[in-house]
Coordinates of C-alpha atoms in Angstrom, one line a residue:
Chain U
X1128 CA -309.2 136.0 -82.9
X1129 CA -312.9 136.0 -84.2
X1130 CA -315.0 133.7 -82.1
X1131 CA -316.5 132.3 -85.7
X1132 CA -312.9 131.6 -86.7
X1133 CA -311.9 127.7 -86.1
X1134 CA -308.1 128.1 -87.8
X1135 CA -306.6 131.5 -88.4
X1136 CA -303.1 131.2 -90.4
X1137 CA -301.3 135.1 -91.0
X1138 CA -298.3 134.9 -92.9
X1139 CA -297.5 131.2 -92.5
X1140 CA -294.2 130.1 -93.7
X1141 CA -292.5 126.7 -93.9
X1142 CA -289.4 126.2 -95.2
X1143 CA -287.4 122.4 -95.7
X1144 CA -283.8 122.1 -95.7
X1145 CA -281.2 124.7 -95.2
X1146 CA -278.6 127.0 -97.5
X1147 CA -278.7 126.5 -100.9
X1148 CA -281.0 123.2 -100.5
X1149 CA -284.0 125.4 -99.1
X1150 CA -286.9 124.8 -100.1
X1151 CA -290.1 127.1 -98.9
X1152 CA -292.8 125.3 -98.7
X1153 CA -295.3 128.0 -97.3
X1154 CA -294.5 131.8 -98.6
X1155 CA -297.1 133.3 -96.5
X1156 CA -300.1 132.0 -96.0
X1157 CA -303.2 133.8 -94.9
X1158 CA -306.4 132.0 -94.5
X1159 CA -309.3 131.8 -91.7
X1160 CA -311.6 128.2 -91.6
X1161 CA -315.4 129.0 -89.8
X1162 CA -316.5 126.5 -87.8
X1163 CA -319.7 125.1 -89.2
X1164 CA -318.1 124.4 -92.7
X1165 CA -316.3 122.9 -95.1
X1166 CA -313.2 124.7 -96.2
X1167 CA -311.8 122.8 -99.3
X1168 CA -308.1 123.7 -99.9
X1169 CA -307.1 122.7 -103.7
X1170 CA -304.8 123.1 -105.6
X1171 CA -301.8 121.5 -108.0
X1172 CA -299.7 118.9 -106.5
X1173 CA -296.6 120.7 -104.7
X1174 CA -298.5 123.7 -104.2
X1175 CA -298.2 123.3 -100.5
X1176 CA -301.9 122.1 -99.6
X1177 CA -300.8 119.2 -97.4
X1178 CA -298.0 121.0 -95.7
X1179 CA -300.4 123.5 -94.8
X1180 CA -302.8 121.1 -93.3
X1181 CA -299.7 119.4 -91.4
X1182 CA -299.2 123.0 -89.8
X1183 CA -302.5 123.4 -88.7
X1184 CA -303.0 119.8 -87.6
X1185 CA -300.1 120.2 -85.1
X1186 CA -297.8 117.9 -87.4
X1187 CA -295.3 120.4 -88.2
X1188 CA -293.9 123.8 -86.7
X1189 CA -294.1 126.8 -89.6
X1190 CA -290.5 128.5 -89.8
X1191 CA -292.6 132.3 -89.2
X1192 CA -296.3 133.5 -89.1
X1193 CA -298.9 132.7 -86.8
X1194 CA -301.2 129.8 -86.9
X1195 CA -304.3 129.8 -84.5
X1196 CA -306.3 126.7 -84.2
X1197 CA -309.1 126.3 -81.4
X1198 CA -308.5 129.5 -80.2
X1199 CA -304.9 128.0 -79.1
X1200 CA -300.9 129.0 -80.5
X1201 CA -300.7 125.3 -81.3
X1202 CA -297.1 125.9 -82.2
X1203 CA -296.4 127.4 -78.9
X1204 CA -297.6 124.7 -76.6
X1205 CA -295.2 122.1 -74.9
X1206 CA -295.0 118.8 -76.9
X1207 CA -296.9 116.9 -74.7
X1208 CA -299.8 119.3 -74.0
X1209 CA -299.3 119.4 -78.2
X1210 CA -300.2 115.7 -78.8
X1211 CA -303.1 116.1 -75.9
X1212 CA -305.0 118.4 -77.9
X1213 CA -304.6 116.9 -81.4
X1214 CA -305.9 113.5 -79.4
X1215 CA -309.3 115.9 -77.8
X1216 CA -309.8 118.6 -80.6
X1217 CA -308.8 116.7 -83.5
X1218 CA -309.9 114.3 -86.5
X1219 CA -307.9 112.4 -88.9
X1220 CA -309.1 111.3 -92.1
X1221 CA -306.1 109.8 -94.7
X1222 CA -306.0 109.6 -98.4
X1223 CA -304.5 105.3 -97.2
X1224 CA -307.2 105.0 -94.6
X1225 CA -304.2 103.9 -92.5
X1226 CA -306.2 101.4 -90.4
X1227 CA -304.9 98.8 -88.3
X1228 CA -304.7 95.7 -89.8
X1229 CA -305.0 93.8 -87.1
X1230 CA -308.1 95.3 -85.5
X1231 CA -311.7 95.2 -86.5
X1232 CA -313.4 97.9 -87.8
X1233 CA -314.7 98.2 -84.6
X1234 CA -311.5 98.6 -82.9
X1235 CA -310.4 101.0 -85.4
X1236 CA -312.9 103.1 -85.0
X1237 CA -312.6 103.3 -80.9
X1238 CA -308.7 104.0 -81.2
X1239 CA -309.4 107.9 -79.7
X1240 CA -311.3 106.7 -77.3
X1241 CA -308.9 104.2 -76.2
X1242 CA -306.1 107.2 -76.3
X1243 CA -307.9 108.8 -74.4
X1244 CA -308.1 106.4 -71.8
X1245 CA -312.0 105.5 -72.3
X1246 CA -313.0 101.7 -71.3
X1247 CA -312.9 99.0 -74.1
X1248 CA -316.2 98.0 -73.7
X1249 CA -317.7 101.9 -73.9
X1250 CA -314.8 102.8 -76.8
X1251 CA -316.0 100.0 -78.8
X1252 CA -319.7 100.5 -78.2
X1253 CA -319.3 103.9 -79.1
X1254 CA -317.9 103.2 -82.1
X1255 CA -320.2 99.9 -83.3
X1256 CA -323.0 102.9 -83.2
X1257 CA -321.4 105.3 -84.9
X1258 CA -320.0 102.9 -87.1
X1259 CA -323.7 101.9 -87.9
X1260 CA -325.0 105.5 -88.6
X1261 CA -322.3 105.2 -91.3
X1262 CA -323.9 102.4 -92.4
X1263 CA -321.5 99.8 -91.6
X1264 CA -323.8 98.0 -88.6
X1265 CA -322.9 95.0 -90.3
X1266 CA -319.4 94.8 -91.0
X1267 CA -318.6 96.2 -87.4
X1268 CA -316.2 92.9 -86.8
X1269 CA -314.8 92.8 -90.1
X1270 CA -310.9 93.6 -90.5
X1271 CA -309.7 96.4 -92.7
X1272 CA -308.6 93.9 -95.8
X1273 CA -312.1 92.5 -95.3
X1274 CA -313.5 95.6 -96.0
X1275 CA -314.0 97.6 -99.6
X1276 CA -312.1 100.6 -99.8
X1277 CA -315.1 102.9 -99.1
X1278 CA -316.1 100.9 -96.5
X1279 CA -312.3 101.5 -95.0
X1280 CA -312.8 105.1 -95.3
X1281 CA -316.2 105.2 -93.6
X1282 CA -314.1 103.5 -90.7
X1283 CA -311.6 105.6 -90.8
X1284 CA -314.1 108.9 -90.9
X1285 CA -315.7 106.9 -87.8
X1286 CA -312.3 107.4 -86.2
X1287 CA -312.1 110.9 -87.2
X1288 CA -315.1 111.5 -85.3
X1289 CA -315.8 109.4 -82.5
X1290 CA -314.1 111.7 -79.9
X1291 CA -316.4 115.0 -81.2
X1292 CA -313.5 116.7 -82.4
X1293 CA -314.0 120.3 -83.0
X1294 CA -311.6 120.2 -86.2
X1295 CA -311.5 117.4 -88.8
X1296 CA -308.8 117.6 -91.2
X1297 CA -308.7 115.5 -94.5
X1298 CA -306.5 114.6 -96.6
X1299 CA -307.2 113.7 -100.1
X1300 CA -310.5 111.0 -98.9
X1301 CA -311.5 110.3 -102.1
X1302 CA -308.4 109.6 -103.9
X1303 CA -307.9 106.1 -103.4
X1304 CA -311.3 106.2 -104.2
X1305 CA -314.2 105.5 -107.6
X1306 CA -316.1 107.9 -108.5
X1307 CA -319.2 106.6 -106.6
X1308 CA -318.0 106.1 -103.4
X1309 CA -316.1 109.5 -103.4
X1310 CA -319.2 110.9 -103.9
X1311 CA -320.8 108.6 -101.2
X1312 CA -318.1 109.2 -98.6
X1313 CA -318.4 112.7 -99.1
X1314 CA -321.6 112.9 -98.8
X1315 CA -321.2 111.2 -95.5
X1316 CA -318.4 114.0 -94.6
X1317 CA -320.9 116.3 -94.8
X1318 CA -324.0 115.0 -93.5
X1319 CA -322.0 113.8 -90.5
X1320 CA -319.2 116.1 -89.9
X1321 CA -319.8 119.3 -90.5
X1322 CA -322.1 121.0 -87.3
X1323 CA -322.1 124.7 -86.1
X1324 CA -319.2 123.1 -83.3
X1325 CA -316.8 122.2 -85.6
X1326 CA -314.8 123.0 -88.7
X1327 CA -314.0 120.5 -91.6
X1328 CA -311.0 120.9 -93.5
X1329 CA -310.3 119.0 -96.7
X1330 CA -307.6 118.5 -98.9
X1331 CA -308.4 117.4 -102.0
X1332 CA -307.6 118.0 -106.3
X1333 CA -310.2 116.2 -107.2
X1334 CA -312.3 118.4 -108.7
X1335 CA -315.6 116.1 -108.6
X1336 CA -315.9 116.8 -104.7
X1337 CA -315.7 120.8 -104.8
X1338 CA -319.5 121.2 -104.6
X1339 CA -319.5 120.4 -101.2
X1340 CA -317.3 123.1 -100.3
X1341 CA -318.9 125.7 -97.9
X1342 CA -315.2 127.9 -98.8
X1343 CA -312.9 127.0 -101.2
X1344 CA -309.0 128.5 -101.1
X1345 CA -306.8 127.6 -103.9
X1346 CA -303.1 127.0 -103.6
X1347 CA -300.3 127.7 -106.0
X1348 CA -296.8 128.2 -105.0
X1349 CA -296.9 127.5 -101.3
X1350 CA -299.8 130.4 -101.3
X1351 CA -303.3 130.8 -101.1
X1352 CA -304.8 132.7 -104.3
X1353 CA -307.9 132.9 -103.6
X1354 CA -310.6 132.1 -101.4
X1355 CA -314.4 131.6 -102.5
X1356 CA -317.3 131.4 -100.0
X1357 CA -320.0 129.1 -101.1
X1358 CA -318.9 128.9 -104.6
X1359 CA -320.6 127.9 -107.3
X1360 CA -319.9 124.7 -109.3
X1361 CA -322.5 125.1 -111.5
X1362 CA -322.0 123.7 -115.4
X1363 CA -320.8 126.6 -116.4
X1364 CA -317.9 126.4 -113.8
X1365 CA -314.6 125.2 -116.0
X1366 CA -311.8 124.1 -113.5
X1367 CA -308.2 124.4 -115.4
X1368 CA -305.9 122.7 -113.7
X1369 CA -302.4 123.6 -112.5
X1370 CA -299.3 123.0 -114.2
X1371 CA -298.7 119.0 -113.5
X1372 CA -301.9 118.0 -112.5
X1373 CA -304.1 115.5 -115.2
X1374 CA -306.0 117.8 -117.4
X1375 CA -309.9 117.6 -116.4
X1376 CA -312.7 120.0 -117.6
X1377 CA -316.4 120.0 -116.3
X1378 CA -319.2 121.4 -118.6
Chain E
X46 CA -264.0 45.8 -68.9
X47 CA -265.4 43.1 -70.5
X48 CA -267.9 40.4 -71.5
X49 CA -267.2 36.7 -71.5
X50 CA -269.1 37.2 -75.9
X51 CA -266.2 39.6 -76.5
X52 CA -268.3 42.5 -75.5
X53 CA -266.1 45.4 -73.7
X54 CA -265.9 49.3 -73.0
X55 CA -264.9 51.7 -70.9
X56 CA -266.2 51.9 -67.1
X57 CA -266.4 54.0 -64.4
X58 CA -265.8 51.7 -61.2
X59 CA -266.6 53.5 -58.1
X60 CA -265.2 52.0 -55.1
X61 CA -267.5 52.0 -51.2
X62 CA -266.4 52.2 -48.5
X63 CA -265.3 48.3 -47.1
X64 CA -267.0 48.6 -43.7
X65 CA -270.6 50.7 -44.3
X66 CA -270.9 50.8 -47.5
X67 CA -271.1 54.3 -47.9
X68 CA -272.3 56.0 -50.4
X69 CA -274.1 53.3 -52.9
X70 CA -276.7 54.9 -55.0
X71 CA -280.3 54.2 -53.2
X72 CA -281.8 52.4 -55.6
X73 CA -281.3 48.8 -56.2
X74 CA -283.6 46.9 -59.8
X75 CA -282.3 44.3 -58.8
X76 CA -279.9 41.9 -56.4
X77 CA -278.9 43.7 -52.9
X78 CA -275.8 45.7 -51.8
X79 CA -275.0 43.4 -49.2
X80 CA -273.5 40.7 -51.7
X81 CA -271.0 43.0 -52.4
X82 CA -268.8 41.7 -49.6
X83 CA -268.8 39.0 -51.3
X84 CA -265.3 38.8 -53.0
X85 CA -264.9 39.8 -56.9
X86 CA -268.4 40.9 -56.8
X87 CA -270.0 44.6 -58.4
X88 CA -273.1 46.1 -59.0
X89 CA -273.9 47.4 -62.3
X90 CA -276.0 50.0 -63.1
X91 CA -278.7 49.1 -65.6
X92 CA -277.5 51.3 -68.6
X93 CA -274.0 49.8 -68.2
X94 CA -276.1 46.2 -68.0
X95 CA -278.5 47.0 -71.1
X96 CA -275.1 48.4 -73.0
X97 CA -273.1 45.0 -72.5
X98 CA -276.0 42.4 -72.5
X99 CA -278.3 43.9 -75.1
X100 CA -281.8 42.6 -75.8
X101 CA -280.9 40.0 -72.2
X102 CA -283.1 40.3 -69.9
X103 CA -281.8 41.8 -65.9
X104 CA -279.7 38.6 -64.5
X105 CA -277.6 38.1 -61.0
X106 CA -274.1 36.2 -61.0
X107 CA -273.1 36.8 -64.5
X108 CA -269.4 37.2 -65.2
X109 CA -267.3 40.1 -66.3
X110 CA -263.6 40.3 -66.7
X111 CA -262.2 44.0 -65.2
X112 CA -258.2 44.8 -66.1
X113 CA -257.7 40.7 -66.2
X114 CA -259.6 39.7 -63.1
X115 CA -262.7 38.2 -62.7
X116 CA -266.0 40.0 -61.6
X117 CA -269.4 38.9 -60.9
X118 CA -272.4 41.1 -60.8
X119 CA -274.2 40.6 -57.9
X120 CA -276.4 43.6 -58.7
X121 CA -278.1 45.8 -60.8
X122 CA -278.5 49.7 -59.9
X123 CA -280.6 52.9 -61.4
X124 CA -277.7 54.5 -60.2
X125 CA -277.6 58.5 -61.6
X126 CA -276.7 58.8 -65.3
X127 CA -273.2 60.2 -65.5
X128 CA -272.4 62.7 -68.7
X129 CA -270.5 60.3 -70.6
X130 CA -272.4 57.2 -71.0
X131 CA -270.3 54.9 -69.4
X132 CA -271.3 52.0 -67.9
X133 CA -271.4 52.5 -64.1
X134 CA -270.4 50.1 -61.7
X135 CA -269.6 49.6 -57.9
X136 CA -267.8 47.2 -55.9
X137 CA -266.1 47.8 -52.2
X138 CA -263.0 50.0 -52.3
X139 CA -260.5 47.6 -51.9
X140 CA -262.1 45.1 -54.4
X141 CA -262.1 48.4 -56.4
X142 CA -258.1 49.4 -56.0
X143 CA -257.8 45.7 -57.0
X144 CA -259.6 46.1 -60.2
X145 CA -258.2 49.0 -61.3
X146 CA -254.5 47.7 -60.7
X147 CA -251.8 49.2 -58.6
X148 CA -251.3 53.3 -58.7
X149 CA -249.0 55.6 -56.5
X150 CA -252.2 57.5 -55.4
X151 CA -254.8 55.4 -54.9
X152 CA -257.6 57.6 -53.0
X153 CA -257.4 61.6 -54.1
X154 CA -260.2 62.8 -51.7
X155 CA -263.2 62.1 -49.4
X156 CA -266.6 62.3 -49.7
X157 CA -267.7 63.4 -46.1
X158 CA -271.1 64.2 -44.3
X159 CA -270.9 65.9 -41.0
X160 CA -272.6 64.6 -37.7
X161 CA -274.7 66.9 -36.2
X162 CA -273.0 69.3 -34.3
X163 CA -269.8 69.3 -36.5
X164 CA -268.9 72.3 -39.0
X165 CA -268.4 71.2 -42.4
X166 CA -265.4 73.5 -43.1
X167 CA -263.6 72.1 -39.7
X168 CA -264.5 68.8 -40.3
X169 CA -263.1 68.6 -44.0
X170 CA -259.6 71.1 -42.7
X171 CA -259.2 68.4 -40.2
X172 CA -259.5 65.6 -42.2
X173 CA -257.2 67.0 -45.1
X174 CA -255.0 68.2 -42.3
X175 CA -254.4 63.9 -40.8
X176 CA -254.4 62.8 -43.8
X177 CA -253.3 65.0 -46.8
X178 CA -256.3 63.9 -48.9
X179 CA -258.9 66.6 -49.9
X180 CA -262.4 66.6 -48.1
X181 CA -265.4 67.0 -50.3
X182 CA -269.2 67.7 -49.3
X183 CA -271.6 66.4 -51.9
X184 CA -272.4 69.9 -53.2
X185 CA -268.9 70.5 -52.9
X186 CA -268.0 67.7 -55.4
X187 CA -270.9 68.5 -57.9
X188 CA -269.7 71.8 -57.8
X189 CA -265.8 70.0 -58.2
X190 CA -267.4 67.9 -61.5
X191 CA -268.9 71.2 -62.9
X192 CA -265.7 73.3 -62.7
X193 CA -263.8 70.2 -63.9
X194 CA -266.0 70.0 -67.2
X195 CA -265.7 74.1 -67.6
X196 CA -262.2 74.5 -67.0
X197 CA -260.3 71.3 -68.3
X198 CA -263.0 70.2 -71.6
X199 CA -264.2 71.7 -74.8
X200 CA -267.3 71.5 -73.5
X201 CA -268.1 75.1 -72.7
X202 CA -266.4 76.1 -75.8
X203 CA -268.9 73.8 -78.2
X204 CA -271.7 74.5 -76.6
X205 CA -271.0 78.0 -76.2
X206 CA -270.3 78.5 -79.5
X207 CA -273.8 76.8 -80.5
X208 CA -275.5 79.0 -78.0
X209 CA -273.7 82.1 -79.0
X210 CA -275.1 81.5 -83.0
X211 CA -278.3 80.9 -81.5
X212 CA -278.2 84.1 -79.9
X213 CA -277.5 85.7 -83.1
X214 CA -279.3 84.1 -85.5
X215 CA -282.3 85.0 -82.7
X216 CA -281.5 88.4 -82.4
X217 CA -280.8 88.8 -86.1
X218 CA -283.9 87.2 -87.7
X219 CA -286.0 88.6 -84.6
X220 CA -284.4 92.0 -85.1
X221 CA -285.3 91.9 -89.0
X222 CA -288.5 90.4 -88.7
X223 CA -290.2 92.4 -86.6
X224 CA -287.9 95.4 -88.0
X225 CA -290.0 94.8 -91.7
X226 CA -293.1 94.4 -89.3
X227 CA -292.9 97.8 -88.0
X228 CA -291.5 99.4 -91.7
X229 CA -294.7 97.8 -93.1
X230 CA -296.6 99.3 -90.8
X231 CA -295.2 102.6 -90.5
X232 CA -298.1 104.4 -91.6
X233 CA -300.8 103.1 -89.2
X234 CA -297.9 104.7 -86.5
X235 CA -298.2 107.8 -87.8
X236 CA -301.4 108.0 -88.0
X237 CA -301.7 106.8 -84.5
X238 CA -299.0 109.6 -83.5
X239 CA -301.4 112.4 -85.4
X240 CA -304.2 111.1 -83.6
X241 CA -302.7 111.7 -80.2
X242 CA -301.1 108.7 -79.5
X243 CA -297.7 108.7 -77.5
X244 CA -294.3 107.9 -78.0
X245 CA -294.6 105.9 -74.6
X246 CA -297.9 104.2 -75.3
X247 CA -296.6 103.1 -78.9
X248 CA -293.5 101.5 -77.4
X249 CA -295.5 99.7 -75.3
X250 CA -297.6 98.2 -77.8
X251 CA -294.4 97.4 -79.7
X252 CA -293.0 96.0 -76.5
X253 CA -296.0 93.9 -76.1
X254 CA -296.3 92.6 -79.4
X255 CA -292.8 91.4 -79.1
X256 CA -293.5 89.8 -75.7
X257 CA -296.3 88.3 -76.9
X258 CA -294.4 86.1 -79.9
X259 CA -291.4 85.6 -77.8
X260 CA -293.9 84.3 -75.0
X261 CA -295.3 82.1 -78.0
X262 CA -292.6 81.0 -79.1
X263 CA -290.7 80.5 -76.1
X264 CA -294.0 77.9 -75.3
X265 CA -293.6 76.2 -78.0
X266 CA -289.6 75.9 -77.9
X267 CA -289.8 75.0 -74.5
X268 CA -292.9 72.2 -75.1
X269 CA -290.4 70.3 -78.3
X270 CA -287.5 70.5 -75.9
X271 CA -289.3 68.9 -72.8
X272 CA -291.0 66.1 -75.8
X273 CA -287.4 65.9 -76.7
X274 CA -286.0 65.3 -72.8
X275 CA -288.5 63.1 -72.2
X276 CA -287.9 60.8 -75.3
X277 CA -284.0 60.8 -74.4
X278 CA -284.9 60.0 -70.8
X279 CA -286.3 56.9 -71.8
X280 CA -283.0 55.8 -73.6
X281 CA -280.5 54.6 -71.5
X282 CA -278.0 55.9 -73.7
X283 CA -278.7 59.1 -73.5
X284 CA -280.5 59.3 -69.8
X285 CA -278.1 61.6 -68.6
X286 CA -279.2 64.2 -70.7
X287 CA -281.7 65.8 -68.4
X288 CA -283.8 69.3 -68.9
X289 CA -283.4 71.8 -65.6
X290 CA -285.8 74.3 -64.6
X291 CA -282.6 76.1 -64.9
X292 CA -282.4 75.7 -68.2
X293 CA -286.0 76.6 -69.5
X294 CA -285.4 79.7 -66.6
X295 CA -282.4 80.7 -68.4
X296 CA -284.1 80.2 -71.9
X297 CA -286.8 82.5 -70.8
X298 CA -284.0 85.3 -69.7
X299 CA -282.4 85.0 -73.2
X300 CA -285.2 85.4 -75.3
X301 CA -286.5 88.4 -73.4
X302 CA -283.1 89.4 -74.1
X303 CA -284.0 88.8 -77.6
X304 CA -287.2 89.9 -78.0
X305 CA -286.2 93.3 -76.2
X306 CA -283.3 94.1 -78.7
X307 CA -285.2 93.2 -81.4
X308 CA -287.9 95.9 -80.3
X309 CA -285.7 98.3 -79.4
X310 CA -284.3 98.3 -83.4
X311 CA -288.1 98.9 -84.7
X312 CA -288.9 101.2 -81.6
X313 CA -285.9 103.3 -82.8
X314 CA -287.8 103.8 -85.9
X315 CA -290.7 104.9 -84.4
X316 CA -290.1 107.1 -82.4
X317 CA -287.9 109.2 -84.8
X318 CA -291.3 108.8 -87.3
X319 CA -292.6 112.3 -88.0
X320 CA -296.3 112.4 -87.5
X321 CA -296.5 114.5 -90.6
X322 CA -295.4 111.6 -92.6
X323 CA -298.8 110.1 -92.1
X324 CA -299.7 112.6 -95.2
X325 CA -296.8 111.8 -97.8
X326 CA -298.0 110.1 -100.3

């Protein structure tokens, strides 16, 4: 595998159900992520996007192909030694945020650490600074329904990142979100995730974020299409949407 | 039994042994044992007093009339509370036989303590051996009262019952409770299972969540029942009704009981939780 290459999918399939309630998920899927960037994967809803980040995040097994992430056969390893290396190599952002309620943002942000067996006091230290490089030095002790949805999702990208991980993967983080603080979050995403180390991956149809893609592969069918390296969303870029997503076009 | 104002109820008369004495309850309120040899004379215990003299304050010498003959309290006892809230008296055991009227059987077993030296199993054979009449230890014939109450009254069955819908209603609400507590929160365990998170460590935190409640509420159950004890304590009615470590121990062992099938319900749930589902919808 190419030493520049964080992910490497060949011929990824995933298939639900069985006999005549199959349903293929993934027909195939060939696609590389470079660490260093931000690899958007869009695409119509049902086109397979999210199952395809599942895969690669270790959440689900593919039914055939190869899926390379880290350098490791994620698939292949023993459940256990599975769930170790999400918990060292791996960051979580969620369209819900999917905080604790009962913990302060504070907390929340420090859960890796705490996984990974760090001291309370050094977890939580940890994350009150990184909490304020995300702007939320003030709000450290707030609880989640204290806090605005963006602020939630700056906690939950503090989460994502506390424990250096050397993939981030994101799904849909600015969908629960306005226009404004999609924009702000993401900005965040990549000012403070993306480094030569480590590979951002981002799930996403919203078509407002897709200038900060470093590569873009579109979905459609439980394939990728197409990928773009640094594309260009200038004004003359017209995105059409796929059958069953909300008609939107940029000029 | 009863009072010269048309007062009366049932009592418990426990008859001493003539010579020693034997057996009185230690504390006297008022009046002394002693006067007991006196003839026709009892001593009342001060629940038994308080139930036939209400609102009279504690007095020596008054009368009472027992199966048609004539007794005379010559004292007043805290004797213990017995479970029915009988009016307790004592008089010496032929005064006693007297009171009650004549029977076939008039003594069914012995209340014995063993000198130092002497077995309590040969002593009591012996005894029921020369005489025909059962032996008894004093934790022999607690143990006696107890087996009585659970073998030959509805006791066990009422209160079993009660305890058993406890139980249930505990497990069931519990159970159900926490149950919606951890559907609610289903997401934030998938998310913590896609972060690396383990089946083991998540079960604990479940686990400890429940212990945590059932510890809380187990305080505060435990804290009303003692207020409650202690209140009926200070009735003499009800003064018999006493709250064992026992109790609050075995309490402690049914909630945990509780607490750890109603975790094991929502743990079920977990565990079966797909990480992946952390990214549906």
């Amino acid at each position: 595998m190419n030493s520049e290459l964080a992910v490497q999918c060949r011929g990824v399939e995933k298939a639900f159900g069985n006999g005549g309630g199959k349903v293929l998920a993934l027909r195939g899927v060939d696609l590389d992520v470079r660490y260093g960037e931000m690899t958007l994967l869009v695409g119509p809803s049902g086109c397979g996007k999210t199952t395809l980040l599942s895969v690669i995040a270790g959440l689900l097994n593919s039914t055939a192909g190869e899926v390379t992430v880290l350098g490791a056969q994620i698939e292949q390893l023993p459940g256990r030694q599975q769930i170790l290396f999400r918990r060292q190599n791996l960051g979580f952002v969620f369209q819900q945020y999917n905080l604790l309620p009962a913990l302060t943002a504070a907390e929340n942000g420090a859960v890796p650490l705490l996984a990974a067996g760090v001291g309370r006091r050094k977890a939580i230290g940890e994350a009150k600074r990184l909490l304020s490089t995300l702007g939320l030095g003030d709000r450290v002790d707030a609880l989640p329904k204290q806090l605005s949805g963006g602020e939630q999702q700056r906690v939950a990208l503090t989460r994502a990142l506390i424990h250096q991980p050397r993939l981030l993967v994101c799904d849909e983080p600015t969908a629960a979100l306005d226009a404004d603080t999609g924009q702000a979050v993401m900005e965040l995403l990549a000012g403070e995730a993306v480094r030569p180390e480590r590979a951002v991956i981002v799930v996403t149809h919203d078509n407002r974020i897709f200038g900060f893609a470093d590569t873009m592969a579109r979905m459609d069918d439980g394939r990728v299409v197409s990928v773009e390296s640094e594309p260009n969303f200038g004004s003359e870029h017209v995105f059409v949407p796929h059958q069953g997503m909300k008609q939107e076009v940029r000029v | 039994m009863r009072t010269l104002d048309g007062k009366f109820d049932v009592s418990i008369c426990l008859g001493l042994d003539d010579a020693t004495l034997a057996g009185a309850p230690r504390k006297m309120i008022l009046g002394s044992w002693e006067r007991l040899r006196e003839p026709d004379s009892v001593v009342i215990d001060k629940a038994g007093y308080q139930l036939l003299f209400p609102d009279q304050p504690l007095q020596l010498d008054r009368t009472l009339e027992l199966n048609d003959h004539k007794a005379t309290i010559v004292g007043i006892s805290d004797a213990s509370a017995p479970f029915a809230s009988y009016p307790v008296m004592h008089a010496r055991y032929s005064q006693a036989v007297n009171f009650v009227g004549s029977e076939r059987t008039q003594l069914s077993f012995i209340l014995v303590k063993p000198q130092a030296g002497v077995k309590t199993p040969e002593l009591t054979k012996r005894i029921e051996d020369t005489t025909g009449l059962r032996a008894r230890t004093s934790e022999q014939f607690q143990w006696d009262c107890v087996v009585y109450y659970l073998k030959h009254t509805g006791i066990p069955v009422n209160f079993g019952i009660t305890i058993a819908i406890a139980l249930i209603v505990g497990i069931v609400v519990a159970g159900q409770t926490f149950y919606i507590f951890t559907i609610e929160n289903l997401k934030q365990f998938g998310a913590l299972k896609a972060i690396g998170v383990t089946n083991w460590r998540i079960t604990r935190m479940i686990v400890l969540q429940a212990v945590i409640v059932g510890a809380m509420g187990f305080s505060i159950g435990s804290g009303l029942c003692t207020v409650f004890f202690a209140i009926t304590l200070q009735n003499m009615a009800t003064r018999g009704m006493v709250l064992l470590w026992q109790n609050v121990v075995g309490t402690g062992v049914a909630i945990f009981v509780v607490i750890i099938i109603a975790s094991l319900i929502s743990i079920r749930r977990v565990l079966v939780l797909e990480p992946a589902a952390v990214f549906r919808g």
